[in-house]
Amino acid sequence: MQTEKILHKGKTVYKQTKKNGTVRYAAKAVYLGLDSKTGKPVRTTITASTLRQLDRKTIQAKFDFVEGGATRHSNQQFQISTFKDLAEAWYYNFELMVSSDNTLNRVRNYLDTYIIPQFGDYVPDKIEPIDIQVWVNHLAEKYKNSVKKGYRKSAKGSAKDYGAIVKKMGDIFNFGITNYGLTKNPVRSVQIPPQPLSNRKRVKVLHDEDLIIWLKYLDELPATRANRRFKLICDTLLASGLRINELLALSIYDLDFDNSLINVNKTLVWRNAKPEQGKKGEVICKESPKTAAGNRKVYVPFEILEQLQNFHDEMNLYFRKNGLEKSKLIFPTIYGNYMCDRNERTTLKKRLIECGLPDYGFHLFRHTHASMMLNAGMNWKELQVRMGHKSIGTTMDTYAELAPQKLGSAVEIYNKKMLELRF
């Protein structure tokens, strides 16, 4: 691109000519006026394809600045004409308040999949309670049908959290009342239909007979690097109870060989794309675990640590042979970056189905680990710490039914007490 300075009506304008001959004009530091809140001058850059258009856009920018309250230090920089505009203004503020990428991803999905497609083109103060009630009733019916058909995972647009979606819509209206002069929140009088109970029991654990099948299957896989990595991921999850993204975030410095343990202090998260900012979706490492309680030390068999060390060495040998920098990660990509679990998840699903085992993702091994620990006699407090749960209630609610070998213990305790009392 070729850039030259020209004078236009006594002002310096930059003329930019692309290789294909396209011309664009840019006026930099255009004075809009004094900010009504700070008293400081406000300037901006304006671009256009012709000089005449540049003049018109300059006049419009000054007019919009005055109409917008002559300030850039409030939310009035957002022009609210549709509910989509209001939702985006709310989400901009929401991003500043929330640090969890998983929460941001979930709420962004609420907006993009449900709220904006349904109400994005509406004028905010024209949305009535009946509009929202009919919509949420439809969402509830779709989910109800999904449950009746026994689907383990509902199709996109039929999510069970329709109640949370409507509540977020209520938050958007409250934001509009506080910041943009809306006078009502139609969500307040909407009744959210109750969720139907799933009629399908979900098996989330591999018991002994299934575990034997799975371990034999892993041992018989061809000895490729991809298979070695897959097997090591499964074995480590089963031995430690780690979450998959805690495992993929590990570096070689997180392994404590002296005490035979893994230090869990971070996790990987998926950060959604932001097309409007030119940003693609990416895996990032969050320098803290899922919860504060997730920051923990997990004891594992020494053989697991040795296998993790060996695979780390194998990957760095690959990097050296290909002229790449060494990586501290245990499970890096072939470029040395953090690895996304999506590809391995697809492989896991395929192989569980081949074995005739339930497909519940990598959390299957975390649940199986908990079941093994309970059956071996570990108490609930120990398991809570090992699994990285914030409260023991979470541990008990999640794993109360994952120890079938212990179900008969109540009868044994009762009989023992009766013998003591009678003899």
Short mmCIF file of C-alpha atoms in Angstrom, two decimals:
data_model
loop_
_atom_site.label_atom_id
_atom_site.label_comp_id
_atom_site.label_asym_id
_atom_site.label_seq_id
_atom_site.Cartn_x
_atom_site.Cartn_y
_atom_site.Cartn_z
CA MET A 1 0.00 0.00 0.00
CA GLN A 2 1.29 3.47 -0.95
CA THR A 3 0.55 6.37 1.41
CA GLU A 4 0.95 10.08 0.63
CA LYS A 5 0.01 13.28 2.42
CA ILE A 6 -2.30 15.73 0.67
CA LEU A 7 -3.93 19.00 1.69
CA HIS A 8 -7.72 19.14 1.67
CA LYS A 9 -9.47 22.32 2.80
CA GLY A 10 -6.36 23.31 4.71
CA LYS A 11 -6.13 19.99 6.57
CA THR A 12 -3.67 17.14 6.15
CA VAL A 13 -5.31 14.02 4.74
CA TYR A 14 -3.63 10.68 4.06
CA LYS A 15 -4.28 9.14 0.66
CA GLN A 16 -3.75 5.38 0.70
CA THR A 17 -3.55 3.52 -2.60
CA LYS A 18 -3.65 -0.30 -2.60
CA LYS A 19 -1.91 -2.47 -5.19
CA ASN A 20 -5.23 -3.08 -6.94
CA GLY A 21 -5.70 0.67 -7.39
CA THR A 22 -8.31 1.13 -4.65
CA VAL A 23 -8.01 4.52 -2.93
CA ARG A 24 -8.93 5.37 0.66
CA TYR A 25 -8.64 8.73 2.45
CA ALA A 26 -7.97 9.07 6.18
CA ALA A 27 -8.20 12.18 8.36
CA LYS A 28 -6.43 11.67 11.68
CA ALA A 29 -6.95 13.50 14.98
CA VAL A 30 -10.24 15.07 13.82
CA TYR A 31 -11.47 17.35 16.62
CA LEU A 32 -14.99 16.49 17.77
CA GLY A 33 -15.27 18.82 20.76
CA LEU A 34 -14.61 19.00 24.51
CA ASP A 35 -15.68 16.06 26.65
CA SER A 36 -18.52 17.27 28.89
CA LYS A 37 -17.28 15.16 31.81
CA THR A 38 -13.51 15.62 31.63
CA GLY A 39 -13.17 18.90 29.76
CA LYS A 40 -10.53 17.32 27.53
CA PRO A 41 -10.55 17.55 23.73
CA VAL A 42 -11.87 14.46 21.94
CA ARG A 43 -10.33 13.49 18.62
CA THR A 44 -10.87 10.55 16.27
CA THR A 45 -9.79 9.09 12.91
CA ILE A 46 -12.23 9.13 9.99
CA THR A 47 -11.81 7.19 6.75
CA ALA A 48 -13.72 7.27 3.47
CA SER A 49 -13.36 6.24 -0.16
CA THR A 50 -13.73 9.80 -1.50
CA LEU A 51 -12.90 13.28 -0.20
CA ARG A 52 -16.56 14.33 -0.41
CA GLN A 53 -17.58 11.32 1.64
CA LEU A 54 -14.81 12.16 4.12
CA ASP A 55 -16.31 15.62 4.62
CA ARG A 56 -19.79 14.20 5.19
CA LYS A 57 -18.56 11.61 7.69
CA THR A 58 -16.62 14.28 9.59
CA ILE A 59 -19.73 16.43 9.97
CA GLN A 60 -21.77 13.37 11.04
CA ALA A 61 -19.15 12.33 13.63
CA LYS A 62 -19.28 15.78 15.26
CA PHE A 63 -23.08 15.72 15.26
CA ASP A 64 -23.18 12.20 16.81
CA PHE A 65 -20.71 13.28 19.50
CA VAL A 66 -22.94 16.16 20.58
CA GLU A 67 -26.13 14.06 20.39
CA GLY A 68 -24.47 11.34 22.45
CA GLY A 69 -23.92 13.68 25.39
CA ALA A 70 -20.55 15.08 24.30
CA THR A 71 -18.65 12.41 26.23
CA ARG A 72 -16.84 9.13 25.71
CA HIS A 73 -16.73 8.29 29.37
CA SER A 74 -20.07 6.54 29.76
CA ASN A 75 -21.97 3.68 28.25
CA GLN A 76 -23.63 6.15 25.91
CA GLN A 77 -20.83 5.40 23.47
CA PHE A 78 -23.08 2.43 22.56
CA GLN A 79 -25.94 3.41 20.27
CA ILE A 80 -28.99 1.45 21.47
CA SER A 81 -31.70 0.99 18.86
CA THR A 82 -32.34 -2.77 18.98
CA PHE A 83 -32.30 -5.42 21.68
CA LYS A 84 -29.13 -6.79 20.10
CA ASP A 85 -27.42 -3.45 20.74
CA LEU A 86 -28.56 -3.55 24.36
CA ALA A 87 -27.44 -7.16 24.78
CA GLU A 88 -23.99 -6.38 23.37
CA ALA A 89 -23.64 -3.33 25.64
CA TRP A 90 -24.60 -5.52 28.62
CA TYR A 91 -22.15 -8.26 27.60
CA TYR A 92 -19.33 -5.71 27.26
CA ASN A 93 -19.96 -4.75 30.89
CA PHE A 94 -20.39 -8.43 31.91
CA GLU A 95 -16.95 -9.27 30.51
CA LEU A 96 -15.38 -6.71 32.84
CA MET A 97 -17.07 -8.25 35.88
CA VAL A 98 -16.42 -11.97 35.22
CA SER A 99 -13.01 -13.65 35.15
CA SER A 100 -14.08 -17.20 34.27
CA ASP A 101 -13.67 -17.94 30.55
CA ASN A 102 -16.02 -20.92 30.88
CA THR A 103 -18.76 -18.64 32.23
CA LEU A 104 -18.14 -16.08 29.49
CA ASN A 105 -18.29 -18.82 26.84
CA ARG A 106 -21.55 -20.17 28.24
CA VAL A 107 -23.23 -16.75 28.40
CA ARG A 108 -21.94 -15.82 24.95
CA ASN A 109 -23.58 -19.01 23.69
CA TYR A 110 -26.86 -17.96 25.35
CA LEU A 111 -26.73 -14.71 23.39
CA ASP A 112 -25.66 -16.13 20.03
CA THR A 113 -27.79 -19.29 20.02
CA TYR A 114 -30.96 -18.19 21.78
CA ILE A 115 -31.47 -14.55 22.77
CA ILE A 116 -30.18 -12.54 19.81
CA PRO A 117 -31.67 -14.79 17.07
CA GLN A 118 -35.06 -14.50 18.78
CA PHE A 119 -35.16 -10.87 19.96
CA GLY A 120 -32.13 -9.17 18.42
CA ASP A 121 -34.12 -7.08 15.92
CA TYR A 122 -36.79 -6.00 18.44
CA VAL A 123 -36.94 -2.48 19.87
CA PRO A 124 -36.19 -3.14 23.59
CA ASP A 125 -39.22 -1.32 25.03
CA LYS A 126 -41.56 -3.08 22.59
CA ILE A 127 -40.81 -6.57 23.96
CA GLU A 128 -43.76 -7.76 26.03
CA PRO A 129 -43.93 -10.49 28.70
CA ILE A 130 -46.10 -12.64 26.44
CA ASP A 131 -43.36 -12.60 23.76
CA ILE A 132 -40.88 -14.04 26.22
CA GLN A 133 -43.39 -16.45 27.79
CA VAL A 134 -44.32 -18.03 24.45
CA TRP A 135 -40.61 -18.33 23.58
CA VAL A 136 -39.52 -19.97 26.84
CA ASN A 137 -42.51 -22.34 26.67
CA HIS A 138 -41.29 -23.39 23.24
CA LEU A 139 -37.74 -23.95 24.56
CA ALA A 140 -39.09 -26.02 27.45
CA GLU A 141 -41.17 -28.14 25.08
CA LYS A 142 -38.16 -28.80 22.85
CA TYR A 143 -36.12 -29.95 25.82
CA LYS A 144 -39.00 -32.08 27.10
CA ASN A 145 -39.19 -33.85 23.73
CA SER A 146 -35.43 -34.34 23.79
CA VAL A 147 -35.68 -36.04 27.20
CA LYS A 148 -38.57 -38.25 26.04
CA LYS A 149 -36.50 -39.50 23.13
CA GLY A 150 -33.71 -40.45 25.54
CA TYR A 151 -31.03 -38.22 24.05
CA ARG A 152 -28.02 -37.97 26.34
CA LYS A 153 -27.11 -34.61 24.83
CA SER A 154 -29.78 -32.30 23.47
CA ALA A 155 -29.48 -30.84 19.99
CA LYS A 156 -28.28 -27.26 19.70
CA GLY A 157 -31.14 -24.93 20.56
CA SER A 158 -32.78 -27.44 22.92
CA ALA A 159 -30.65 -26.91 26.01
CA LYS A 160 -32.01 -27.73 29.44
CA ASP A 161 -30.81 -24.42 30.93
CA TYR A 162 -33.57 -22.35 29.32
CA GLY A 163 -34.32 -20.94 32.78
CA ALA A 164 -30.82 -19.51 33.08
CA ILE A 165 -31.13 -18.09 29.56
CA VAL A 166 -34.29 -16.18 30.46
CA LYS A 167 -32.72 -14.93 33.70
CA LYS A 168 -29.81 -13.53 31.71
CA MET A 169 -32.31 -11.77 29.50
CA GLY A 170 -33.73 -10.24 32.67
CA ASP A 171 -30.25 -9.03 33.59
CA ILE A 172 -30.02 -7.32 30.21
CA PHE A 173 -33.30 -5.48 30.78
CA ASN A 174 -32.18 -4.40 34.26
CA PHE A 175 -28.99 -3.06 32.69
CA GLY A 176 -31.12 -1.13 30.20
CA ILE A 177 -33.24 0.35 33.02
CA THR A 178 -30.14 1.49 34.89
CA ASN A 179 -28.19 2.85 31.95
CA TYR A 180 -30.47 3.59 29.01
CA GLY A 181 -33.77 4.80 30.40
CA LEU A 182 -35.88 1.67 29.90
CA THR A 183 -38.91 1.75 32.16
CA LYS A 184 -39.83 -1.93 32.50
CA ASN A 185 -38.36 -5.42 32.70
CA PRO A 186 -40.84 -7.80 31.02
CA VAL A 187 -38.97 -10.86 32.30
CA ARG A 188 -40.20 -10.21 35.84
CA SER A 189 -43.69 -11.54 35.11
CA VAL A 190 -42.54 -14.53 33.04
CA GLN A 191 -42.98 -17.98 34.57
CA ILE A 192 -40.23 -20.45 33.76
CA PRO A 193 -41.59 -23.98 33.13
CA PRO A 194 -40.14 -26.72 35.39
CA GLN A 195 -37.56 -29.03 33.92
CA PRO A 196 -38.63 -32.60 33.19
CA LEU A 197 -36.72 -35.33 34.94
CA SER A 198 -34.53 -37.44 32.71
CA ASN A 199 -35.84 -40.99 32.42
CA ARG A 200 -32.51 -42.37 31.42
CA LYS A 201 -29.95 -43.42 33.99
CA ARG A 202 -26.49 -42.24 33.03
CA VAL A 203 -23.65 -44.60 33.79
CA LYS A 204 -20.62 -42.49 34.60
CA VAL A 205 -18.17 -45.04 35.88
CA LEU A 206 -16.28 -48.10 34.66
CA HIS A 207 -16.72 -50.92 37.14
CA ASP A 208 -14.26 -53.79 37.34
CA GLU A 209 -15.60 -55.87 34.44
CA ASP A 210 -15.64 -52.84 32.11
CA LEU A 211 -12.27 -51.63 33.33
CA ILE A 212 -10.69 -54.97 32.45
CA ILE A 213 -12.01 -54.65 28.89
CA TRP A 214 -10.71 -51.08 28.59
CA LEU A 215 -7.22 -51.75 29.99
CA LYS A 216 -6.79 -54.76 27.70
CA TYR A 217 -7.86 -52.63 24.73
CA LEU A 218 -5.29 -49.95 25.57
CA ASP A 219 -2.50 -52.51 25.94
CA GLU A 220 -3.21 -53.91 22.47
CA LEU A 221 -3.06 -50.55 20.62
CA PRO A 222 -0.23 -50.22 18.06
CA ALA A 223 2.81 -48.49 19.56
CA THR A 224 2.56 -45.19 17.65
CA ARG A 225 3.36 -41.89 19.35
CA ALA A 226 -0.29 -40.83 19.10
CA ASN A 227 -1.41 -44.06 20.76
CA ARG A 228 1.26 -43.76 23.48
CA ARG A 229 0.04 -40.26 24.23
CA PHE A 230 -3.61 -41.35 24.28
CA LYS A 231 -2.89 -44.31 26.57
CA LEU A 232 -0.80 -42.17 28.93
CA ILE A 233 -3.57 -39.55 29.14
CA CYS A 234 -6.15 -42.22 30.04
CA ASP A 235 -3.87 -43.99 32.52
CA THR A 236 -2.91 -40.75 34.28
CA LEU A 237 -6.52 -39.59 34.57
CA LEU A 238 -7.48 -42.97 36.00
CA ALA A 239 -4.59 -42.93 38.50
CA SER A 240 -5.03 -39.33 39.63
CA GLY A 241 -8.66 -38.26 39.18
CA LEU A 242 -7.49 -35.05 37.46
CA ARG A 243 -9.73 -33.16 35.07
CA ILE A 244 -8.58 -33.45 31.45
CA ASN A 245 -7.66 -29.77 31.17
CA GLU A 246 -5.73 -29.89 34.43
CA LEU A 247 -3.69 -32.73 32.94
CA LEU A 248 -3.07 -31.02 29.59
CA ALA A 249 -1.87 -27.88 31.42
CA LEU A 250 0.88 -29.76 33.28
CA SER A 251 4.52 -28.89 32.76
CA ILE A 252 7.50 -31.05 33.69
CA TYR A 253 8.02 -28.77 36.70
CA ASP A 254 4.67 -29.88 38.17
CA LEU A 255 5.96 -33.42 38.76
CA ASP A 256 7.42 -34.07 42.22
CA PHE A 257 9.48 -37.25 41.96
CA ASP A 258 10.74 -37.03 45.54
CA ASN A 259 7.23 -37.30 46.95
CA SER A 260 5.57 -39.14 44.03
CA LEU A 261 2.93 -36.49 43.42
CA ILE A 262 1.55 -34.07 40.84
CA ASN A 263 1.14 -30.38 41.70
CA VAL A 264 -2.17 -29.16 40.25
CA ASN A 265 -2.16 -25.36 40.02
CA LYS A 266 -3.57 -24.37 36.61
CA THR A 267 -5.98 -25.45 33.89
CA LEU A 268 -6.66 -24.92 30.20
CA VAL A 269 -9.75 -23.08 28.99
CA TRP A 270 -11.15 -22.36 25.56
CA ARG A 271 -11.47 -18.66 24.77
CA ASN A 272 -14.17 -18.01 22.20
CA ALA A 273 -13.45 -16.21 18.94
CA LYS A 274 -14.24 -12.50 18.64
CA PRO A 275 -14.75 -11.99 14.89
CA GLU A 276 -15.50 -8.30 15.32
CA GLN A 277 -12.00 -7.90 16.79
CA GLY A 278 -10.33 -10.28 14.35
CA LYS A 279 -9.57 -12.79 17.13
CA LYS A 280 -9.86 -16.53 16.61
CA GLY A 281 -10.84 -19.04 19.26
CA GLU A 282 -7.85 -20.40 21.17
CA VAL A 283 -6.71 -22.57 24.04
CA ILE A 284 -5.19 -20.56 26.87
CA CYS A 285 -3.66 -21.58 30.18
CA LYS A 286 -5.34 -20.09 33.21
CA GLU A 287 -2.74 -19.78 35.97
CA SER A 288 -5.16 -21.11 38.57
CA PRO A 289 -7.29 -24.27 38.75
CA LYS A 290 -11.05 -24.42 38.22
CA THR A 291 -11.67 -23.50 41.88
CA ALA A 292 -9.48 -22.43 44.81
CA ALA A 293 -9.81 -25.97 46.19
CA GLY A 294 -8.51 -27.27 42.87
CA ASN A 295 -5.04 -26.06 43.83
CA ARG A 296 -3.79 -29.32 45.31
CA LYS A 297 -1.16 -32.06 45.44
CA VAL A 298 -2.22 -35.45 44.11
CA TYR A 299 -0.25 -38.56 44.97
CA VAL A 300 0.12 -41.02 42.09
CA PRO A 301 2.07 -44.22 41.44
CA PHE A 302 5.74 -43.47 40.73
CA GLU A 303 5.43 -45.37 37.44
CA ILE A 304 2.97 -42.75 36.18
CA LEU A 305 5.51 -39.97 36.86
CA GLU A 306 8.19 -41.93 35.01
CA GLN A 307 5.91 -42.39 31.99
CA LEU A 308 5.07 -38.67 31.96
CA GLN A 309 8.78 -37.84 32.12
CA ASN A 310 9.55 -40.27 29.27
CA PHE A 311 6.86 -38.81 27.02
CA HIS A 312 8.09 -35.29 27.77
CA ASP A 313 11.61 -36.38 26.75
CA GLU A 314 10.23 -38.04 23.61
CA MET A 315 8.48 -34.84 22.50
CA ASN A 316 11.56 -32.70 23.13
CA LEU A 317 13.64 -35.13 21.08
CA TYR A 318 11.14 -34.59 18.26
CA PHE A 319 11.44 -30.81 18.65
CA ARG A 320 15.25 -30.96 18.55
CA LYS A 321 15.24 -33.09 15.40
CA ASN A 322 12.92 -30.62 13.71
CA GLY A 323 14.77 -27.48 14.76
CA LEU A 324 12.10 -26.35 17.23
CA GLU A 325 12.48 -25.00 20.75
CA LYS A 326 12.14 -27.32 23.72
CA SER A 327 8.83 -27.33 25.56
CA LYS A 328 8.18 -27.55 29.28
CA LEU A 329 4.75 -29.05 28.57
CA ILE A 330 4.17 -32.77 29.00
CA PHE A 331 1.49 -32.95 26.30
CA PRO A 332 2.37 -30.23 23.76
CA THR A 333 1.22 -30.12 20.16
CA ILE A 334 3.85 -30.82 17.48
CA TYR A 335 4.41 -27.04 17.44
CA GLY A 336 4.99 -26.85 21.19
CA ASN A 337 1.65 -25.21 22.04
CA TYR A 338 -1.01 -26.16 24.56
CA MET A 339 -3.05 -29.06 23.29
CA CYS A 340 -6.83 -28.83 22.89
CA ASP A 341 -8.68 -31.86 24.23
CA ARG A 342 -11.18 -31.91 21.35
CA ASN A 343 -9.25 -34.22 19.04
CA GLU A 344 -8.42 -36.66 21.83
CA ARG A 345 -12.06 -36.54 22.94
CA THR A 346 -13.13 -37.66 19.46
CA THR A 347 -10.63 -40.52 19.60
CA LEU A 348 -11.85 -41.51 23.07
CA LYS A 349 -15.48 -41.62 21.95
CA LYS A 350 -14.63 -43.83 18.97
CA ARG A 351 -12.63 -46.27 21.09
CA LEU A 352 -15.13 -46.54 23.92
CA ILE A 353 -17.82 -47.37 21.37
CA GLU A 354 -15.53 -50.00 19.81
CA CYS A 355 -15.24 -51.62 23.25
CA GLY A 356 -18.99 -51.45 23.84
CA LEU A 357 -18.47 -49.09 26.79
CA PRO A 358 -20.43 -45.94 27.69
CA ASP A 359 -19.19 -42.74 26.09
CA TYR A 360 -19.01 -40.05 28.76
CA GLY A 361 -15.82 -38.27 27.80
CA PHE A 362 -12.65 -38.02 29.85
CA HIS A 363 -14.64 -37.37 33.04
CA LEU A 364 -15.42 -41.08 32.93
CA PHE A 365 -11.92 -41.76 34.30
CA ARG A 366 -12.28 -39.13 37.03
CA HIS A 367 -15.52 -40.76 38.20
CA THR A 368 -13.97 -44.24 37.96
CA HIS A 369 -11.01 -43.08 40.05
CA ALA A 370 -13.36 -41.78 42.74
CA SER A 371 -15.29 -45.06 42.74
CA MET A 372 -12.06 -47.03 43.14
CA MET A 373 -10.95 -44.84 46.05
CA LEU A 374 -14.30 -45.18 47.84
CA ASN A 375 -14.38 -48.95 47.38
CA ALA A 376 -10.85 -49.14 48.77
CA GLY A 377 -11.97 -47.36 51.95
CA MET A 378 -10.99 -43.71 51.39
CA ASN A 379 -13.14 -41.38 53.49
CA TRP A 380 -15.17 -38.53 52.04
CA LYS A 381 -12.91 -35.74 53.29
CA GLU A 382 -9.84 -37.34 51.76
CA LEU A 383 -11.69 -37.79 48.48
CA GLN A 384 -12.89 -34.18 48.51
CA VAL A 385 -9.32 -32.90 48.78
CA ARG A 386 -8.03 -35.32 46.17
CA MET A 387 -10.74 -34.38 43.65
CA GLY A 388 -10.32 -30.65 44.27
CA HIS A 389 -13.91 -29.95 45.29
CA LYS A 390 -14.79 -26.75 47.16
CA SER A 391 -17.18 -28.51 49.54
CA ILE A 392 -17.60 -32.04 50.78
CA GLY A 393 -21.27 -31.79 49.80
CA THR A 394 -20.25 -31.62 46.15
CA THR A 395 -18.15 -34.76 46.56
CA MET A 396 -20.91 -36.70 48.29
CA ASP A 397 -23.63 -35.58 45.88
CA THR A 398 -21.48 -36.51 42.89
CA TYR A 399 -20.05 -39.84 44.03
CA ALA A 400 -22.54 -41.26 46.54
CA GLU A 401 -23.64 -44.00 44.12
CA LEU A 402 -20.22 -44.83 42.67
CA ALA A 403 -19.15 -47.39 45.28
CA PRO A 404 -21.32 -50.49 44.73
CA GLN A 405 -18.97 -52.71 46.70
CA LYS A 406 -19.73 -50.63 49.80
CA LEU A 407 -23.54 -50.81 49.47
CA GLY A 408 -23.74 -53.94 51.62
CA SER A 409 -21.71 -52.43 54.44
CA ALA A 410 -24.83 -51.00 56.14
CA VAL A 411 -26.27 -54.51 56.51
CA GLU A 412 -22.95 -55.81 57.88
CA ILE A 413 -22.80 -52.99 60.42
CA TYR A 414 -26.40 -53.66 61.50
CA ASN A 415 -25.86 -57.42 61.91
CA LYS A 416 -22.66 -56.85 63.87
CA LYS A 417 -24.44 -54.48 66.25
CA MET A 418 -27.33 -56.92 66.75
CA LEU A 419 -24.87 -59.71 67.64
CA GLU A 420 -23.25 -57.45 70.22
CA LEU A 421 -26.59 -56.62 71.80
CA ARG A 422 -27.94 -60.18 71.88
CA PHE A 423 -24.92 -62.14 73.04
#
